[in-house]
mmCIF file with all atom_site columns, C-alpha atoms in Angstrom:
data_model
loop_
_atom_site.group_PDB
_atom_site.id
_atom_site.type_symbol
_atom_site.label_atom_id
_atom_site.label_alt_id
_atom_site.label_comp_id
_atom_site.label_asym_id
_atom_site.label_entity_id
_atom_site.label_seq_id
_atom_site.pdbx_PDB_ins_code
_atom_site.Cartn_x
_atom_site.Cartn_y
_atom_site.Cartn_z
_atom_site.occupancy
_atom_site.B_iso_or_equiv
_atom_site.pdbx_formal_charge
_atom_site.auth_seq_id
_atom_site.auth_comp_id
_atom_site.auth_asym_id
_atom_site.auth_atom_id
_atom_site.pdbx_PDB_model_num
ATOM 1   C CA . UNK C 1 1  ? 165.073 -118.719 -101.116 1.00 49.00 ? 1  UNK C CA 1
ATOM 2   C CA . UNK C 1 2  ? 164.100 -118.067 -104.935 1.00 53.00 ? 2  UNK C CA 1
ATOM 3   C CA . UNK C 1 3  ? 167.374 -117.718 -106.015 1.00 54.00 ? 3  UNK C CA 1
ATOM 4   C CA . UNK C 1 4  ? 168.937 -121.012 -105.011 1.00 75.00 ? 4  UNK C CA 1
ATOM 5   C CA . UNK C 1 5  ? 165.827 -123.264 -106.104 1.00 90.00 ? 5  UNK C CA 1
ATOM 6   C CA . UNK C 1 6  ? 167.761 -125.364 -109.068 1.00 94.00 ? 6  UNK C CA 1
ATOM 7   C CA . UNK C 1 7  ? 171.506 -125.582 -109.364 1.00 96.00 ? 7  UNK C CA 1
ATOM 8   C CA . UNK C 1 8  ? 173.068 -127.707 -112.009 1.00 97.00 ? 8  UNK C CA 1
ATOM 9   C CA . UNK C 1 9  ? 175.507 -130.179 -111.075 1.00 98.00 ? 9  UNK C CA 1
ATOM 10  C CA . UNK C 1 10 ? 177.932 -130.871 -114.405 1.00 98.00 ? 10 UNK C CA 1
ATOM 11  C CA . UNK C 1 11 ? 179.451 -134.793 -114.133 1.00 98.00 ? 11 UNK C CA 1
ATOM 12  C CA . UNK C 1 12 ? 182.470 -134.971 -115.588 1.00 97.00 ? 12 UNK C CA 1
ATOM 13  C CA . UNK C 1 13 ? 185.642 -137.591 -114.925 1.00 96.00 ? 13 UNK C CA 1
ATOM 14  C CA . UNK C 1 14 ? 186.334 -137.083 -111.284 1.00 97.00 ? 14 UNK C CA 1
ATOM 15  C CA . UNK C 1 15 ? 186.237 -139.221 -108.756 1.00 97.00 ? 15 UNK C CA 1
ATOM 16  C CA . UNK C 1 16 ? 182.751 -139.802 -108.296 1.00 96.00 ? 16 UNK C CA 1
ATOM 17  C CA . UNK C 1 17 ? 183.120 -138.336 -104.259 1.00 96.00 ? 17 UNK C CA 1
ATOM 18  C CA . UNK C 1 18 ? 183.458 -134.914 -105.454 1.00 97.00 ? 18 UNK C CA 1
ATOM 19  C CA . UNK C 1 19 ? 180.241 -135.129 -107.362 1.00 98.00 ? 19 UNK C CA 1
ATOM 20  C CA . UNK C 1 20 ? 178.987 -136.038 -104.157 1.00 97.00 ? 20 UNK C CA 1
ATOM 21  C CA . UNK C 1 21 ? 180.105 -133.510 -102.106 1.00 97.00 ? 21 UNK C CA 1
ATOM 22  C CA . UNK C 1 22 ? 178.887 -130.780 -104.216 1.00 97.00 ? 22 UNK C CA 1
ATOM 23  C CA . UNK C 1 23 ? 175.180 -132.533 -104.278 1.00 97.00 ? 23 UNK C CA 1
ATOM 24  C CA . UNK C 1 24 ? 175.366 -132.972 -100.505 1.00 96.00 ? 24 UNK C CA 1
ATOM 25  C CA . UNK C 1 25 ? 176.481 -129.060 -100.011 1.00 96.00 ? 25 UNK C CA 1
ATOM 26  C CA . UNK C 1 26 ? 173.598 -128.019 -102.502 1.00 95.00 ? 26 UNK C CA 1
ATOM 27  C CA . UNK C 1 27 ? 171.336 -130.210 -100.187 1.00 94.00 ? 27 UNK C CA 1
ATOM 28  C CA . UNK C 1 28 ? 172.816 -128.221 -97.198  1.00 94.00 ? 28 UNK C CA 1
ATOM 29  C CA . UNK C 1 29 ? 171.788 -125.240 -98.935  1.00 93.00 ? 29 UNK C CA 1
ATOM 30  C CA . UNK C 1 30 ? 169.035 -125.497 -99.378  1.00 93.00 ? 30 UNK C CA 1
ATOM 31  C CA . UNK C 1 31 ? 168.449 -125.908 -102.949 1.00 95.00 ? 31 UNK C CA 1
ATOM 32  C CA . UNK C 1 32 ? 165.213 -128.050 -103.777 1.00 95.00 ? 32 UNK C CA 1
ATOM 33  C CA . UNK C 1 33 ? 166.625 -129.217 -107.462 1.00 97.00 ? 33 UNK C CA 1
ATOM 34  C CA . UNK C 1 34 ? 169.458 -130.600 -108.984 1.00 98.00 ? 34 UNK C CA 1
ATOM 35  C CA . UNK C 1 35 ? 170.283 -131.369 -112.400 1.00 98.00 ? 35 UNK C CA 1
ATOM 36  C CA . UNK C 1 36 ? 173.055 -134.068 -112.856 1.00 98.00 ? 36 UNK C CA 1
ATOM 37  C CA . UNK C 1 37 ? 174.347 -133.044 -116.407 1.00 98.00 ? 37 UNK C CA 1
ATOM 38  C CA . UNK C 1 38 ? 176.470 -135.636 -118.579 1.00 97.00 ? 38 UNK C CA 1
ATOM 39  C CA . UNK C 1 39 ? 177.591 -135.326 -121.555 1.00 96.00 ? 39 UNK C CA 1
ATOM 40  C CA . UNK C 1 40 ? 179.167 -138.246 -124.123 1.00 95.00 ? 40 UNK C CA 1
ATOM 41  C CA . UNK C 1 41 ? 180.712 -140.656 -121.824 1.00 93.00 ? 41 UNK C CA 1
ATOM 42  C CA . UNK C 1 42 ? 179.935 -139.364 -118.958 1.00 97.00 ? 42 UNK C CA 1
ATOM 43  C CA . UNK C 1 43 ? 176.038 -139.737 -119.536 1.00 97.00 ? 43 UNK C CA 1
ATOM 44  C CA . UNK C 1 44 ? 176.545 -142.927 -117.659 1.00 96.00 ? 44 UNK C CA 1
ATOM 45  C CA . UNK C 1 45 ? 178.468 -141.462 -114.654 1.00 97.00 ? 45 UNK C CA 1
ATOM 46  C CA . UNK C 1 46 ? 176.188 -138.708 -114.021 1.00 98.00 ? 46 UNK C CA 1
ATOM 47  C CA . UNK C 1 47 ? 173.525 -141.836 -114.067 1.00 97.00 ? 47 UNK C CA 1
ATOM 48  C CA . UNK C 1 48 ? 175.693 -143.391 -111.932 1.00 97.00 ? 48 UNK C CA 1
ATOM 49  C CA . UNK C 1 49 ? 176.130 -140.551 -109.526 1.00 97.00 ? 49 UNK C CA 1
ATOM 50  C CA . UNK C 1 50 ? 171.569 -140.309 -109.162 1.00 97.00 ? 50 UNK C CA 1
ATOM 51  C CA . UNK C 1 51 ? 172.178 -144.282 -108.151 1.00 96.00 ? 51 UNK C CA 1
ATOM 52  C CA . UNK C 1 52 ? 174.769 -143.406 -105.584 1.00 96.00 ? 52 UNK C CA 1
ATOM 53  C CA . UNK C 1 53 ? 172.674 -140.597 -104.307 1.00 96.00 ? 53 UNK C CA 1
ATOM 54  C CA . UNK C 1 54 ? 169.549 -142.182 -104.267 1.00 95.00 ? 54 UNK C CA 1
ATOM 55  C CA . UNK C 1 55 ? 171.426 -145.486 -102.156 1.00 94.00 ? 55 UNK C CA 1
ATOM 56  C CA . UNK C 1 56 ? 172.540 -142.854 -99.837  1.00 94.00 ? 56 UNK C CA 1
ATOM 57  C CA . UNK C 1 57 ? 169.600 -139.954 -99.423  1.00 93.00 ? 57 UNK C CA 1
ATOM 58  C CA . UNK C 1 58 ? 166.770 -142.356 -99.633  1.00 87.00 ? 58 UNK C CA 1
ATOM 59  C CA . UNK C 1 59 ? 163.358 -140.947 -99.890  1.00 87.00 ? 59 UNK C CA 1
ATOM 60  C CA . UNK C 1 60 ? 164.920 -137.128 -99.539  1.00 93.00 ? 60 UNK C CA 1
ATOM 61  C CA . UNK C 1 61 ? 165.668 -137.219 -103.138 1.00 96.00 ? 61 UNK C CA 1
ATOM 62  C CA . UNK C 1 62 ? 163.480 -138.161 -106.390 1.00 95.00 ? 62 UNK C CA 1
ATOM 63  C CA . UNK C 1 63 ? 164.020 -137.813 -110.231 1.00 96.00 ? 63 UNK C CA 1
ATOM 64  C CA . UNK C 1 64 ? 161.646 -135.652 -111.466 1.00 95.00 ? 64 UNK C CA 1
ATOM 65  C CA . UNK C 1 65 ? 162.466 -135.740 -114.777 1.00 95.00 ? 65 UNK C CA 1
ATOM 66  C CA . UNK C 1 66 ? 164.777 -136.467 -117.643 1.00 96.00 ? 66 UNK C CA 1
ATOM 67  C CA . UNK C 1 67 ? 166.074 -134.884 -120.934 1.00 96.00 ? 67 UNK C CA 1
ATOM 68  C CA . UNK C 1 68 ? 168.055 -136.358 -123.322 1.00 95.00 ? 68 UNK C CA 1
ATOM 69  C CA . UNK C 1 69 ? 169.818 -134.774 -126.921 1.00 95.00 ? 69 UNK C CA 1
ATOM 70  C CA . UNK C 1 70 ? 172.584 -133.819 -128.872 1.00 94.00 ? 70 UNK C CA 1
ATOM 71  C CA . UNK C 1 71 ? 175.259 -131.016 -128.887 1.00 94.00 ? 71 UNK C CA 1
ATOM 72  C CA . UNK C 1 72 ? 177.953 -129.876 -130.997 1.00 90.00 ? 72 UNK C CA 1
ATOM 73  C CA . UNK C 1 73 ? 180.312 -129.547 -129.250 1.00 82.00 ? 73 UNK C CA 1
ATOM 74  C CA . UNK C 1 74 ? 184.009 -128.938 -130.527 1.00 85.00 ? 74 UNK C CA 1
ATOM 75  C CA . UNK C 1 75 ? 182.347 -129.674 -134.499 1.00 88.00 ? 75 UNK C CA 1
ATOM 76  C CA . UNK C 1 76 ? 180.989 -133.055 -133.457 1.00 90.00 ? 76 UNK C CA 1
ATOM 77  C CA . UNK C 1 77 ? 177.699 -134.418 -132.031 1.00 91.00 ? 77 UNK C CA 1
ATOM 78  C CA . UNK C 1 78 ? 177.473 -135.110 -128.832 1.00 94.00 ? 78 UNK C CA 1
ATOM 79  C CA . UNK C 1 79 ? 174.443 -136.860 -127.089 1.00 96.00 ? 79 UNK C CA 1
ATOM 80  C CA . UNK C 1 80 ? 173.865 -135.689 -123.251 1.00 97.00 ? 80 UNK C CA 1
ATOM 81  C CA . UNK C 1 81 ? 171.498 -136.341 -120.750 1.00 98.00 ? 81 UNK C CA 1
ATOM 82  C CA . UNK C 1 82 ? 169.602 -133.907 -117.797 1.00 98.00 ? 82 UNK C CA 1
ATOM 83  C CA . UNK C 1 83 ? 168.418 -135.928 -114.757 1.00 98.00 ? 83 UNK C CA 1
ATOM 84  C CA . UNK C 1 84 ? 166.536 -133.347 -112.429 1.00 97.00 ? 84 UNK C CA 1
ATOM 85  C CA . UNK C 1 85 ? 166.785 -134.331 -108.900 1.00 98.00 ? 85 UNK C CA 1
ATOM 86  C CA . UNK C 1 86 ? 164.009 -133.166 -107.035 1.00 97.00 ? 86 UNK C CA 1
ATOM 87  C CA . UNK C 1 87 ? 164.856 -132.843 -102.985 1.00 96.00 ? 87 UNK C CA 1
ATOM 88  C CA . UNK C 1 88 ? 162.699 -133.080 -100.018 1.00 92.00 ? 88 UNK C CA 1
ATOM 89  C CA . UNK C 1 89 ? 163.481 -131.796 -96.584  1.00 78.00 ? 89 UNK C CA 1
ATOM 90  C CA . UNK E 2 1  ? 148.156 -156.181 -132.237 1.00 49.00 ? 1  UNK E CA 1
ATOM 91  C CA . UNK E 2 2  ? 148.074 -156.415 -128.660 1.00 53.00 ? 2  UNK E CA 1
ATOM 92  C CA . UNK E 2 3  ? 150.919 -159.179 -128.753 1.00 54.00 ? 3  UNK E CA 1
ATOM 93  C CA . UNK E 2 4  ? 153.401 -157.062 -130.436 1.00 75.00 ? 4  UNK E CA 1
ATOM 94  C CA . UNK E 2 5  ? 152.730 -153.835 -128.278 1.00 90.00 ? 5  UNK E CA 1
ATOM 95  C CA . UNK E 2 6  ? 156.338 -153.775 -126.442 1.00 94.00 ? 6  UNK E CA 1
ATOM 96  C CA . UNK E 2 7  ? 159.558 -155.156 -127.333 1.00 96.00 ? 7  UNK E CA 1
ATOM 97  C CA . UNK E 2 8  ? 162.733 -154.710 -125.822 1.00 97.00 ? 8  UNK E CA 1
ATOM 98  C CA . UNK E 2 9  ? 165.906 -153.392 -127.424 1.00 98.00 ? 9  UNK E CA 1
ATOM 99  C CA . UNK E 2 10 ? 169.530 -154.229 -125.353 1.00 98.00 ? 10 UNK E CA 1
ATOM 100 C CA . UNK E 2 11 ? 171.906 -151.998 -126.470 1.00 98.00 ? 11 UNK E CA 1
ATOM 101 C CA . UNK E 2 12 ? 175.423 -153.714 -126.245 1.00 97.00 ? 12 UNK E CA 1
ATOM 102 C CA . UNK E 2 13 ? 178.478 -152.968 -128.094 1.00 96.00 ? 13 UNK E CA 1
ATOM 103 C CA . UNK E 2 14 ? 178.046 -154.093 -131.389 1.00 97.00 ? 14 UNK E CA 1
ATOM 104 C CA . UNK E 2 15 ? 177.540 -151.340 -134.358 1.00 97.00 ? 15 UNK E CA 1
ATOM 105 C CA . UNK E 2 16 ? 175.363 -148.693 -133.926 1.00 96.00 ? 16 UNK E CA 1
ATOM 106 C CA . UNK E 2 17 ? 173.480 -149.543 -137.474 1.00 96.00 ? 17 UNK E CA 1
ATOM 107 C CA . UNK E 2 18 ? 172.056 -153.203 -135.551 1.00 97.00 ? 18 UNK E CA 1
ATOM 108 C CA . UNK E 2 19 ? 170.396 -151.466 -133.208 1.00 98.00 ? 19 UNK E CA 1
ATOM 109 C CA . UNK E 2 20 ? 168.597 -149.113 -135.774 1.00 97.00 ? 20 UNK E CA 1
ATOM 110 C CA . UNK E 2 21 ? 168.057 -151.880 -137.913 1.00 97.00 ? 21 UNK E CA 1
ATOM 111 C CA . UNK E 2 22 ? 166.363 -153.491 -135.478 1.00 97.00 ? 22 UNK E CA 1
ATOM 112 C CA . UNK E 2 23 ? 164.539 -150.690 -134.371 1.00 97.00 ? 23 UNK E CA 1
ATOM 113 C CA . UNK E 2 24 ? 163.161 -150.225 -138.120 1.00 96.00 ? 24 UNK E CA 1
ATOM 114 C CA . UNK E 2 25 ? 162.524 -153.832 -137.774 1.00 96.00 ? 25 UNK E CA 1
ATOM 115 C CA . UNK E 2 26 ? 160.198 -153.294 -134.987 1.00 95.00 ? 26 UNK E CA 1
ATOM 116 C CA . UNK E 2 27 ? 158.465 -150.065 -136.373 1.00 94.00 ? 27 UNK E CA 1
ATOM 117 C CA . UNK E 2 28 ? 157.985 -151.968 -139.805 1.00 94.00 ? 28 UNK E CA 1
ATOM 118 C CA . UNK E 2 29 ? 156.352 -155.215 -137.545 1.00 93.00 ? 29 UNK E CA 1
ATOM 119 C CA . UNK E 2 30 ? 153.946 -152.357 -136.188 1.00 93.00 ? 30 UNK E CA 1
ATOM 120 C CA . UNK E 2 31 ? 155.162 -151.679 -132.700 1.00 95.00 ? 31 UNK E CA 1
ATOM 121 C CA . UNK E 2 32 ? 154.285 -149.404 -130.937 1.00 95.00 ? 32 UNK E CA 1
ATOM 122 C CA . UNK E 2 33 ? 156.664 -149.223 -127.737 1.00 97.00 ? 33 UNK E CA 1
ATOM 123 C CA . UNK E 2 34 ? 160.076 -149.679 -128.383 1.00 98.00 ? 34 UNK E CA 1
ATOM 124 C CA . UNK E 2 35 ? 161.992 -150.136 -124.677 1.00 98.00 ? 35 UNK E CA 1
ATOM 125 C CA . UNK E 2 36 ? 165.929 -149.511 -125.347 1.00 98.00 ? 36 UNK E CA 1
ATOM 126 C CA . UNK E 2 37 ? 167.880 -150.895 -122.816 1.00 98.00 ? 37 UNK E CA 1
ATOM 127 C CA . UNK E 2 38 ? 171.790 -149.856 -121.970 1.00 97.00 ? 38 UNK E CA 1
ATOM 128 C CA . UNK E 2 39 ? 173.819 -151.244 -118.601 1.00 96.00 ? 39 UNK E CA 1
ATOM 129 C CA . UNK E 2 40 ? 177.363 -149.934 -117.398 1.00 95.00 ? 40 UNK E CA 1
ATOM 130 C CA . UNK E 2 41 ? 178.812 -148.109 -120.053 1.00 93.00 ? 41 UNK E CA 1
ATOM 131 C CA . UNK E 2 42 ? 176.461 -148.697 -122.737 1.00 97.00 ? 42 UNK E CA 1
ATOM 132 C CA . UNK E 2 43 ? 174.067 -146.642 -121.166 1.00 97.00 ? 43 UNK E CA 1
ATOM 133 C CA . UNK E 2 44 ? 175.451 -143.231 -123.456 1.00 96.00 ? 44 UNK E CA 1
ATOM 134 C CA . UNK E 2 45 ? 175.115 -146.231 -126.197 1.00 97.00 ? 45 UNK E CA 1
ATOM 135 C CA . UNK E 2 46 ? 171.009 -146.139 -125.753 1.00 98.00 ? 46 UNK E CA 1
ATOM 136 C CA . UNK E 2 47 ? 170.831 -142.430 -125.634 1.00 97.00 ? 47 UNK E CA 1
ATOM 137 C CA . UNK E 2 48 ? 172.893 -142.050 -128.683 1.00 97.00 ? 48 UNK E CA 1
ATOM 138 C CA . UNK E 2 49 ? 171.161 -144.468 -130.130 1.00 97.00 ? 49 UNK E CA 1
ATOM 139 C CA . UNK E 2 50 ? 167.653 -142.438 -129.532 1.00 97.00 ? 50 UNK E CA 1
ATOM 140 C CA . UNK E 2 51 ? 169.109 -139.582 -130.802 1.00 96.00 ? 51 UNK E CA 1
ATOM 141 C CA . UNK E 2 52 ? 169.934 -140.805 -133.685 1.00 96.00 ? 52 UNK E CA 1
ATOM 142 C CA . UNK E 2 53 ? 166.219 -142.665 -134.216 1.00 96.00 ? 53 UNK E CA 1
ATOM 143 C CA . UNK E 2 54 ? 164.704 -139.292 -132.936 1.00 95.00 ? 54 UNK E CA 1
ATOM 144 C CA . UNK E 2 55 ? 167.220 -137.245 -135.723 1.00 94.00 ? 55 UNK E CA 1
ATOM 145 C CA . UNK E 2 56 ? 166.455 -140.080 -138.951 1.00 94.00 ? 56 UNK E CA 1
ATOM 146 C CA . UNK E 2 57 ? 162.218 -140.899 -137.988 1.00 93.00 ? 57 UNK E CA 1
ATOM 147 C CA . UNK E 2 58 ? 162.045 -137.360 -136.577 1.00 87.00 ? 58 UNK E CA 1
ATOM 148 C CA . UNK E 2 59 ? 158.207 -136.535 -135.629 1.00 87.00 ? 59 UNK E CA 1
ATOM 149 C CA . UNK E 2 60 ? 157.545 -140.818 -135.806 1.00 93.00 ? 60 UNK E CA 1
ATOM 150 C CA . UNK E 2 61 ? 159.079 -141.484 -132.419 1.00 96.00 ? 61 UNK E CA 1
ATOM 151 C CA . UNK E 2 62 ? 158.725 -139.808 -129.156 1.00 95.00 ? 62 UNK E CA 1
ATOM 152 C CA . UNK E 2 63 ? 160.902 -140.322 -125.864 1.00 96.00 ? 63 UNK E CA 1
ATOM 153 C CA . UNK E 2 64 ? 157.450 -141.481 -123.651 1.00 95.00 ? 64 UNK E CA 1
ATOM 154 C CA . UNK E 2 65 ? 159.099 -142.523 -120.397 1.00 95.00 ? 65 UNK E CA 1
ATOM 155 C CA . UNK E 2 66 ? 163.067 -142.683 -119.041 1.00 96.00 ? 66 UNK E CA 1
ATOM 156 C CA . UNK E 2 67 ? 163.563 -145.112 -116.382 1.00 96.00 ? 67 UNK E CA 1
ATOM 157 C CA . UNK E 2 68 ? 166.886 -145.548 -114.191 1.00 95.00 ? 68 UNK E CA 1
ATOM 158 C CA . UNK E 2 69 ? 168.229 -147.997 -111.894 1.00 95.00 ? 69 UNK E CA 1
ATOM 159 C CA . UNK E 2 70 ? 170.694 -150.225 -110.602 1.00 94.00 ? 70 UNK E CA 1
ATOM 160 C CA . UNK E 2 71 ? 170.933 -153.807 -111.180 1.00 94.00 ? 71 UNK E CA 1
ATOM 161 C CA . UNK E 2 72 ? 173.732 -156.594 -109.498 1.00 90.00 ? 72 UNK E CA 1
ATOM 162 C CA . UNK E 2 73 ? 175.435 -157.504 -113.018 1.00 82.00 ? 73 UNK E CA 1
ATOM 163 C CA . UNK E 2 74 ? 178.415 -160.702 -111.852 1.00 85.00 ? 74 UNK E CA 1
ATOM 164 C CA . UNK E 2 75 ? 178.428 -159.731 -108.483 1.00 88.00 ? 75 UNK E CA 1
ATOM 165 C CA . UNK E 2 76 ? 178.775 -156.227 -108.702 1.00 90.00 ? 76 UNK E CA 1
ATOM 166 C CA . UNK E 2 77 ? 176.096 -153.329 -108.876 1.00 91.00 ? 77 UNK E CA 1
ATOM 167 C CA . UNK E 2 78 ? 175.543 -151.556 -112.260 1.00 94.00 ? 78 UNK E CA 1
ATOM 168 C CA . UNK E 2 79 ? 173.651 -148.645 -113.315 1.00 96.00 ? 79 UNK E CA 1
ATOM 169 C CA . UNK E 2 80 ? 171.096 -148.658 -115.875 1.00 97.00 ? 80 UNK E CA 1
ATOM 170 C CA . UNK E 2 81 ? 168.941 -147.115 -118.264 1.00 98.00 ? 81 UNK E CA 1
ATOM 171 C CA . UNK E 2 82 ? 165.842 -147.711 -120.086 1.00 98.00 ? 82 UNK E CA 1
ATOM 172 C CA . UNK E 2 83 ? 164.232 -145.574 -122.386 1.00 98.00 ? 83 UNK E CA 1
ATOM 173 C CA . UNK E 2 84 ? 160.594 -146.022 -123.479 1.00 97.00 ? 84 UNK E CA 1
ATOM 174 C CA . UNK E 2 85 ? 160.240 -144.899 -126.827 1.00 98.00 ? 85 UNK E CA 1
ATOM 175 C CA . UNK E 2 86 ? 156.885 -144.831 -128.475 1.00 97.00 ? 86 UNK E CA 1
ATOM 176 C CA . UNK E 2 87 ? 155.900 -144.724 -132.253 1.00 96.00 ? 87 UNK E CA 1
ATOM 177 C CA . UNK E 2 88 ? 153.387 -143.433 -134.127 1.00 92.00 ? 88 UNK E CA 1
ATOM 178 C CA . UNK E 2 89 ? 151.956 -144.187 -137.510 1.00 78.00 ? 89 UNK E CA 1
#
């Protein structure tokens, strides 16, 4: 059960459904974290996606926490955020 | 002191430099909480923006809270972000 505690989910630019669907199969996993990862513009999808979520799986899901920073990423700097999503069942 | 404990920073879409000039402003007035604020697609707007703070004032500032939501913004939902950022000096 160890080995699928935290998964990380990475948001990118599909359609927000997919993100979804792999959250919902990690839930049906088992797995008791996930971290929504965004990166540049997609910071605000990934936020996005922990709204839909939330909306949806109620009290089975929490943030537990949040980082935020910079990459480099193809020789620029890129800011990104980590929102851990904590799951109860 | 007690009066100018919090202020509130909304990130829009104006040039990154307002925003840290603000910011300064507020550290300069002796604030001690600085709350930045980004909606919709200016939420990657606040995080870059704290990145860059956290990169120029370095050990001065410190990301003390992250709080996300969703707010109805003309009708339709919107995600958000605040980020509590607290100075010392």
């Amino acid at each position: 059960m160890d080995s699928i505690a935290i998964r990380k989910l990475n948001v990118g630019n599909k359609p927000m459904e997919t993100y979804v669907l792999l959250f919902n199969n990690y839930v049906n996993q088992g797995v008791k974290k996930v971290v929504l990862y965004g990166r540049g513009d997609n910071i605000a999808r990934a936020v996005d996606l922990y709204n839909l979520i939330s909306r949806r799986l109620g009290g089975l899901v929490r943030l537990s926490k949040v980082n935020i920073g910079t990459v480099e990423y193809g020789g620029r700097r890129s800011s990104y955020i980590e929102l851990e999503v904590e799951i109860f069942r």
